[in-house]
Amino acid sequence: MFTPVRSRVRTAALALSAIAALALGATATSGAAAVAAAAKQGPTSVAYVEVNNNSMLNVGKYTLANGGGNVFDVAVIFAANINYDTGRKAATLYFNENVQRVLDNTATQIRPLQQKGIKVVLSVLGNHQGAGFANFPSQQAASTFAKQLADTVAKYGLDGIDFDDEYAEYGNNGTGQPNASSFVYLVSALRTDMPNKIISLYNIGPAASRLSYGGVDVSSKFNYAWNPYYGSWQVPGIALPKSKLSPAAVEIGGTSQSTAASLARRTVSEGYGVYLTYNLDGANRSADVSAFTRELYGSDARYTP
């Protein structure tokens, strides 16, 4: 039985090369001058990092033995939170001390990855307070939160935002239940605020099934969407081309190497353009990583501490 959702630890609350990014629609550019990554052909590899426990720099420690390209193209900071301000009765963006530490130290935690050509995206997750992406009561409320997200991306020189609609616990603190318009308003406003950045969807929760409202479908506003169930194959239910979808999802060190290889092989054979990994830690995971890079790129992975 596969793990249905990543395990999480929270305190107090909780890239592609330039050419490959354009080819796959990830048009984000970082504030730092990026050094062109060694050429690599094959799907985009994504690495979520639990920054409560691990360093973002781990993502940059893996290259392909053949050619030297980055194994991972997109690094996801996991995770900021959507909290609820009971005084203002409004959603607010929250960083626990570990996320804040990464953001405060962009020069040492984020820029080194971007300079290798790796995109760095901030994931945003519910936090048991009733605030979520699917229950903004108005277009203005959704737009206000979108601006908080876009301002954060601009302030810290990030490459985009990832939506993960879990743990909101809709209804807490007197908040509303999911509605049809909320996520459409939020994604539309965010795309307007950051037209050239990555917006990705962790395909789970009420928001993921509410992508159309009032004649507007926001599916095309996403750069990527991925399966949230590690060790499994599930095509995200969103109208995006295969090049932007990851039906495969693996937990590094938690999904067997044989399963990771099988999912990678299927990714290539069925023509999908993204391969999702979760929980890259500080250990030498070159054997686990090589299991899928051999199938995706025809090369072992090399780990450089």
CSV table of C-alpha atoms in Angstrom, one decimal:
chain,number,residue,atom,x,y,z
A,1,MET,CA,0.0,0.0,0.0
A,2,PHE,CA,1.4,3.4,-1.0
A,3,THR,CA,1.7,6.3,1.4
A,4,PRO,CA,-1.3,8.5,0.7
A,5,VAL,CA,0.2,11.8,1.6
A,6,ARG,CA,3.7,12.9,2.7
A,7,SER,CA,4.4,12.8,6.4
A,8,ARG,CA,5.0,16.3,7.9
A,9,VAL,CA,6.7,17.9,10.8
A,10,ARG,CA,5.8,21.5,11.6
A,11,THR,CA,6.6,23.9,14.5
A,12,ALA,CA,4.0,26.2,16.0
A,13,ALA,CA,1.7,26.2,13.0
A,14,LEU,CA,4.2,24.8,9.5
A,15,ALA,CA,14.6,24.3,-12.2
A,16,LEU,CA,14.9,23.7,-15.2
A,17,SER,CA,17.8,25.0,-17.3
A,18,ALA,CA,16.6,28.1,-19.2
A,19,ILE,CA,16.1,26.2,-22.5
A,20,ALA,CA,14.2,23.3,-20.9
A,21,ALA,CA,12.1,25.7,-18.8
A,22,LEU,CA,10.9,27.5,-21.9
A,23,ALA,CA,10.2,24.2,-23.7
A,24,LEU,CA,8.0,23.1,-20.8
A,25,GLY,CA,6.3,26.4,-20.2
A,26,ALA,CA,8.1,27.2,-17.0
A,27,THR,CA,9.0,30.8,-17.9
A,28,ALA,CA,10.1,31.9,-14.5
A,29,THR,CA,13.4,33.7,-14.1
A,30,SER,CA,15.1,34.3,-10.8
A,31,GLY,CA,16.4,37.6,-9.5
A,32,ALA,CA,19.9,36.1,-9.4
A,33,ALA,CA,22.0,35.7,-12.5
A,34,ALA,CA,21.6,32.0,-13.3
A,35,VAL,CA,24.4,30.0,-14.9
A,36,ALA,CA,23.1,27.9,-17.7
A,37,ALA,CA,22.9,24.3,-16.5
A,38,ALA,CA,24.6,21.5,-18.5
A,39,ALA,CA,22.3,20.3,-21.2
A,40,LYS,CA,19.9,17.5,-20.2
A,41,GLN,CA,17.2,15.9,-22.2
A,42,GLY,CA,14.2,14.2,-20.6
A,43,PRO,CA,11.4,15.0,-18.1
A,44,THR,CA,11.6,17.8,-15.5
A,45,SER,CA,12.6,16.5,-12.1
A,46,VAL,CA,11.1,18.1,-9.0
A,47,ALA,CA,12.3,17.8,-5.4
A,48,TYR,CA,10.3,18.8,-2.4
A,49,VAL,CA,12.5,19.5,0.7
A,50,GLU,CA,11.1,19.5,4.3
A,51,VAL,CA,13.0,22.5,5.5
A,52,ASN,CA,12.1,21.8,9.1
A,53,ASN,CA,14.6,19.0,8.9
A,54,ASN,CA,16.7,19.4,5.8
A,55,SER,CA,18.7,21.9,3.7
A,56,MET,CA,17.5,23.2,0.3
A,57,LEU,CA,21.2,22.9,-0.8
A,58,ASN,CA,20.8,19.1,-0.9
A,59,VAL,CA,18.9,19.6,-4.2
A,60,GLY,CA,22.1,21.0,-5.9
A,61,LYS,CA,24.3,18.1,-4.8
A,62,TYR,CA,23.1,15.7,-7.5
A,63,THR,CA,24.3,15.7,-11.1
A,64,LEU,CA,24.2,13.2,-13.9
A,65,ALA,CA,27.3,11.1,-14.3
A,66,ASN,CA,26.9,11.4,-18.1
A,67,GLY,CA,27.1,15.1,-19.1
A,68,GLY,CA,27.0,16.6,-15.6
A,69,GLY,CA,23.5,18.1,-15.8
A,70,ASN,CA,21.5,18.8,-12.7
A,71,VAL,CA,19.3,15.9,-11.7
A,72,PHE,CA,16.7,18.2,-10.2
A,73,ASP,CA,15.2,21.1,-12.2
A,74,VAL,CA,12.8,22.5,-9.6
A,75,ALA,CA,13.3,22.7,-5.8
A,76,VAL,CA,10.3,23.2,-3.6
A,77,ILE,CA,10.5,24.8,-0.2
A,78,PHE,CA,8.1,22.9,1.9
A,79,ALA,CA,6.2,24.7,3.3
A,80,ALA,CA,4.7,28.0,4.1
A,81,ASN,CA,1.2,28.1,5.4
A,82,ILE,CA,-2.1,29.8,4.8
A,83,ASN,CA,-3.2,30.9,8.3
A,84,TYR,CA,-6.3,32.7,9.5
A,85,ASP,CA,-6.2,36.0,11.3
A,86,THR,CA,-9.3,35.9,13.6
A,87,GLY,CA,-9.1,39.6,14.3
A,88,ARG,CA,-9.2,40.7,10.7
A,89,LYS,CA,-11.2,37.6,9.6
A,90,ALA,CA,-8.8,37.1,6.7
A,91,ALA,CA,-6.3,34.6,5.4
A,92,THR,CA,-2.7,35.5,5.9
A,93,LEU,CA,0.6,34.0,4.7
A,94,TYR,CA,2.7,32.5,7.5
A,95,PHE,CA,6.3,31.2,7.7
A,96,ASN,CA,7.4,29.0,10.5
A,97,GLU,CA,10.9,29.7,11.9
A,98,ASN,CA,12.5,27.2,9.5
A,99,VAL,CA,10.9,28.5,6.4
A,100,GLN,CA,11.7,32.1,7.5
A,101,ARG,CA,15.3,31.1,8.0
A,102,VAL,CA,15.6,29.8,4.4
A,103,LEU,CA,14.0,33.0,3.1
A,104,ASP,CA,16.2,35.3,5.3
A,105,ASN,CA,19.2,33.5,4.0
A,106,THR,CA,18.5,33.6,0.3
A,107,ALA,CA,22.1,34.3,-0.5
A,108,THR,CA,23.3,31.0,0.9
A,109,GLN,CA,20.1,28.8,0.7
A,110,ILE,CA,18.4,29.8,-2.6
A,111,ARG,CA,20.8,31.7,-4.9
A,112,PRO,CA,23.3,28.8,-5.1
A,113,LEU,CA,20.6,26.6,-6.6
A,114,GLN,CA,19.3,29.3,-9.0
A,115,GLN,CA,22.9,29.9,-10.1
A,116,LYS,CA,23.0,26.2,-11.1
A,117,GLY,CA,19.9,26.7,-13.2
A,118,ILE,CA,17.5,25.2,-10.6
A,119,LYS,CA,14.2,26.9,-10.1
A,120,VAL,CA,13.1,27.5,-6.4
A,121,VAL,CA,9.4,27.5,-5.6
A,122,LEU,CA,7.6,28.1,-2.3
A,123,SER,CA,4.9,25.6,-1.4
A,124,VAL,CA,1.9,26.9,0.6
A,125,LEU,CA,-0.1,24.5,2.8
A,126,GLY,CA,-3.1,24.7,5.1
A,127,ASN,CA,-2.6,24.9,8.8
A,128,HIS,CA,-5.7,23.6,10.6
A,129,GLN,CA,-7.1,27.1,11.1
A,130,GLY,CA,-10.0,27.1,8.6
A,131,ALA,CA,-8.3,29.2,5.9
A,132,GLY,CA,-7.7,27.5,2.6
A,133,PHE,CA,-7.4,28.2,-1.1
A,134,ALA,CA,-11.0,27.0,-1.7
A,135,ASN,CA,-13.0,29.2,0.8
A,136,PHE,CA,-12.2,32.8,0.1
A,137,PRO,CA,-15.5,34.6,0.5
A,138,SER,CA,-15.0,37.1,-2.3
A,139,GLN,CA,-12.8,37.9,-5.3
A,140,GLN,CA,-11.2,40.8,-3.3
A,141,ALA,CA,-10.2,38.4,-0.5
A,142,ALA,CA,-8.7,36.0,-3.0
A,143,SER,CA,-6.8,38.8,-4.7
A,144,THR,CA,-5.5,40.2,-1.5
A,145,PHE,CA,-3.9,36.8,-0.6
A,146,ALA,CA,-2.6,36.4,-4.1
A,147,LYS,CA,-0.8,39.7,-3.7
A,148,GLN,CA,0.8,38.4,-0.5
A,149,LEU,CA,2.1,35.4,-2.4
A,150,ALA,CA,3.4,37.5,-5.4
A,151,ASP,CA,5.0,40.0,-3.1
A,152,THR,CA,6.9,37.2,-1.3
A,153,VAL,CA,8.1,35.8,-4.6
A,154,ALA,CA,9.4,39.2,-5.6
A,155,LYS,CA,10.9,40.1,-2.2
A,156,TYR,CA,12.9,36.9,-1.9
A,157,GLY,CA,13.7,36.4,-5.6
A,158,LEU,CA,11.8,33.1,-5.9
A,159,ASP,CA,10.6,31.4,-9.0
A,160,GLY,CA,7.0,30.7,-8.1
A,161,ILE,CA,4.3,29.3,-5.9
A,162,ASP,CA,3.1,25.7,-5.3
A,163,PHE,CA,-0.5,25.1,-4.0
A,164,ASP,CA,-1.1,22.2,-1.6
A,165,ASP,CA,-4.7,22.2,-0.3
A,166,GLU,CA,-4.3,20.0,2.7
A,167,TYR,CA,-4.9,20.5,6.4
A,168,ALA,CA,-7.0,23.6,6.0
A,169,GLU,CA,-9.8,22.1,8.1
A,170,TYR,CA,-12.4,24.3,6.4
A,171,GLY,CA,-15.0,25.6,8.9
A,172,ASN,CA,-12.6,26.2,11.8
A,173,ASN,CA,-12.7,29.6,13.3
A,174,GLY,CA,-16.0,30.2,11.7
A,175,THR,CA,-14.7,30.1,8.2
A,176,GLY,CA,-16.7,29.0,5.3
A,177,GLN,CA,-16.7,25.7,3.4
A,178,PRO,CA,-15.1,25.3,0.0
A,179,ASN,CA,-16.9,27.3,-2.7
A,180,ALA,CA,-16.8,27.2,-6.5
A,181,SER,CA,-15.2,30.6,-7.2
A,182,SER,CA,-12.5,30.9,-4.6
A,183,PHE,CA,-9.6,29.0,-6.2
A,184,VAL,CA,-10.4,30.4,-9.7
A,185,TYR,CA,-10.2,33.9,-8.3
A,186,LEU,CA,-7.0,33.2,-6.4
A,187,VAL,CA,-5.1,31.6,-9.3
A,188,SER,CA,-6.3,34.2,-11.8
A,189,ALA,CA,-5.1,37.0,-9.6
A,190,LEU,CA,-1.8,35.3,-8.9
A,191,ARG,CA,-1.1,34.7,-12.6
A,192,THR,CA,-1.9,38.4,-13.3
A,193,ASP,CA,0.5,39.4,-10.5
A,194,MET,CA,3.3,37.2,-11.6
A,195,PRO,CA,2.8,36.4,-15.3
A,196,ASN,CA,6.3,34.9,-15.8
A,197,LYS,CA,6.6,32.8,-12.7
A,198,ILE,CA,5.8,29.1,-11.9
A,199,ILE,CA,2.5,28.2,-10.5
A,200,SER,CA,2.2,24.5,-9.7
A,201,LEU,CA,-0.6,22.3,-8.3
A,202,TYR,CA,-0.1,19.5,-5.8
A,203,ASN,CA,-3.3,17.7,-7.0
A,204,ILE,CA,-5.2,17.2,-3.8
A,205,GLY,CA,-8.0,18.7,-1.7
A,206,PRO,CA,-11.1,20.8,-2.5
A,207,ALA,CA,-9.2,23.4,-4.5
A,208,ALA,CA,-7.9,20.9,-7.0
A,209,SER,CA,-11.4,19.9,-8.1
A,210,ARG,CA,-12.6,23.5,-8.4
A,211,LEU,CA,-10.7,24.9,-11.4
A,212,SER,CA,-13.6,26.4,-13.3
A,213,TYR,CA,-16.1,29.1,-12.5
A,214,GLY,CA,-18.2,31.6,-14.3
A,215,GLY,CA,-16.9,30.5,-17.7
A,216,VAL,CA,-13.2,30.8,-16.6
A,217,ASP,CA,-11.0,27.7,-16.4
A,218,VAL,CA,-7.7,28.3,-14.7
A,219,SER,CA,-6.1,25.0,-15.8
A,220,SER,CA,-3.9,26.7,-18.4
A,221,LYS,CA,-2.6,29.1,-15.8
A,222,PHE,CA,-0.6,26.4,-14.1
A,223,ASN,CA,2.9,25.4,-15.3
A,224,TYR,CA,2.8,22.0,-13.6
A,225,ALA,CA,0.5,19.6,-11.7
A,226,TRP,CA,1.5,16.4,-10.0
A,227,ASN,CA,0.2,13.3,-8.3
A,228,PRO,CA,0.2,13.6,-4.5
A,229,TYR,CA,0.3,9.9,-3.7
A,230,TYR,CA,3.9,8.6,-3.3
A,231,GLY,CA,4.8,5.3,-4.7
A,232,SER,CA,1.9,5.4,-7.2
A,233,TRP,CA,0.9,6.4,-10.7
A,234,GLN,CA,-2.1,8.8,-11.0
A,235,VAL,CA,-2.6,11.3,-13.8
A,236,PRO,CA,-3.7,14.7,-12.4
A,237,GLY,CA,-7.2,15.6,-13.4
A,238,ILE,CA,-6.3,18.9,-15.0
A,239,ALA,CA,-6.4,20.0,-18.6
A,240,LEU,CA,-2.7,20.4,-19.2
A,241,PRO,CA,-0.5,18.8,-21.8
A,242,LYS,CA,1.5,15.8,-20.8
A,243,SER,CA,4.7,17.8,-20.8
A,244,LYS,CA,3.4,19.6,-17.6
A,245,LEU,CA,2.1,16.6,-15.7
A,246,SER,CA,3.7,14.2,-13.3
A,247,PRO,CA,1.6,11.0,-12.8
A,248,ALA,CA,4.5,9.5,-11.0
A,249,ALA,CA,5.3,10.4,-7.4
A,250,VAL,CA,8.1,9.0,-5.2
A,251,GLU,CA,9.4,9.5,-1.7
A,252,ILE,CA,13.1,9.3,-1.8
A,253,GLY,CA,14.2,6.7,0.7
A,254,GLY,CA,10.5,5.7,1.2
A,255,THR,CA,9.6,4.4,-2.2
A,256,SER,CA,11.5,1.3,-3.3
A,257,GLN,CA,14.1,1.7,-6.0
A,258,SER,CA,12.3,-0.8,-8.2
A,259,THR,CA,9.1,1.2,-7.9
A,260,ALA,CA,10.9,4.5,-8.6
A,261,ALA,CA,12.5,2.9,-11.6
A,262,SER,CA,9.2,1.5,-12.9
A,263,LEU,CA,7.4,4.8,-12.5
A,264,ALA,CA,10.2,6.6,-14.3
A,265,ARG,CA,10.2,4.1,-17.1
A,266,ARG,CA,6.4,4.6,-17.5
A,267,THR,CA,6.9,8.4,-17.4
A,268,VAL,CA,9.1,8.2,-20.5
A,269,SER,CA,7.2,5.5,-22.3
A,270,GLU,CA,3.9,7.3,-22.0
A,271,GLY,CA,5.3,10.7,-22.9
A,272,TYR,CA,4.9,12.7,-19.6
A,273,GLY,CA,7.2,15.6,-18.9
A,274,VAL,CA,7.6,15.8,-15.1
A,275,TYR,CA,8.8,13.4,-12.4
A,276,LEU,CA,8.0,14.3,-8.8
A,277,THR,CA,10.1,13.4,-5.8
A,278,TYR,CA,9.6,14.2,-2.1
A,279,ASN,CA,11.7,14.4,1.1
A,280,LEU,CA,15.2,14.8,-0.3
A,281,ASP,CA,17.3,14.7,2.9
A,282,GLY,CA,21.0,15.2,3.6
A,283,ALA,CA,22.1,11.6,3.2
A,284,ASN,CA,23.8,10.3,0.1
A,285,ARG,CA,20.8,9.1,-1.8
A,286,SER,CA,22.6,8.5,-5.1
A,287,ALA,CA,21.4,4.9,-5.3
A,288,ASP,CA,17.7,5.9,-4.8
A,289,VAL,CA,18.1,8.8,-7.2
A,290,SER,CA,20.0,6.7,-9.8
A,291,ALA,CA,17.1,4.3,-9.9
A,292,PHE,CA,15.0,6.9,-11.6
A,293,THR,CA,17.7,8.9,-13.5
A,294,ARG,CA,18.8,5.8,-15.4
A,295,GLU,CA,15.2,5.5,-16.8
A,296,LEU,CA,14.6,9.3,-17.2
A,297,TYR,CA,18.0,10.3,-18.6
A,298,GLY,CA,20.1,7.2,-19.3
A,299,SER,CA,22.6,8.1,-16.6
A,300,ASP,CA,23.4,7.3,-13.0
A,301,ALA,CA,23.3,10.2,-10.5
A,302,ARG,CA,26.4,11.5,-8.9
A,303,TYR,CA,26.3,12.9,-5.3
A,304,THR,CA,28.8,15.7,-4.4
A,305,PRO,CA,28.7,16.6,-0.6
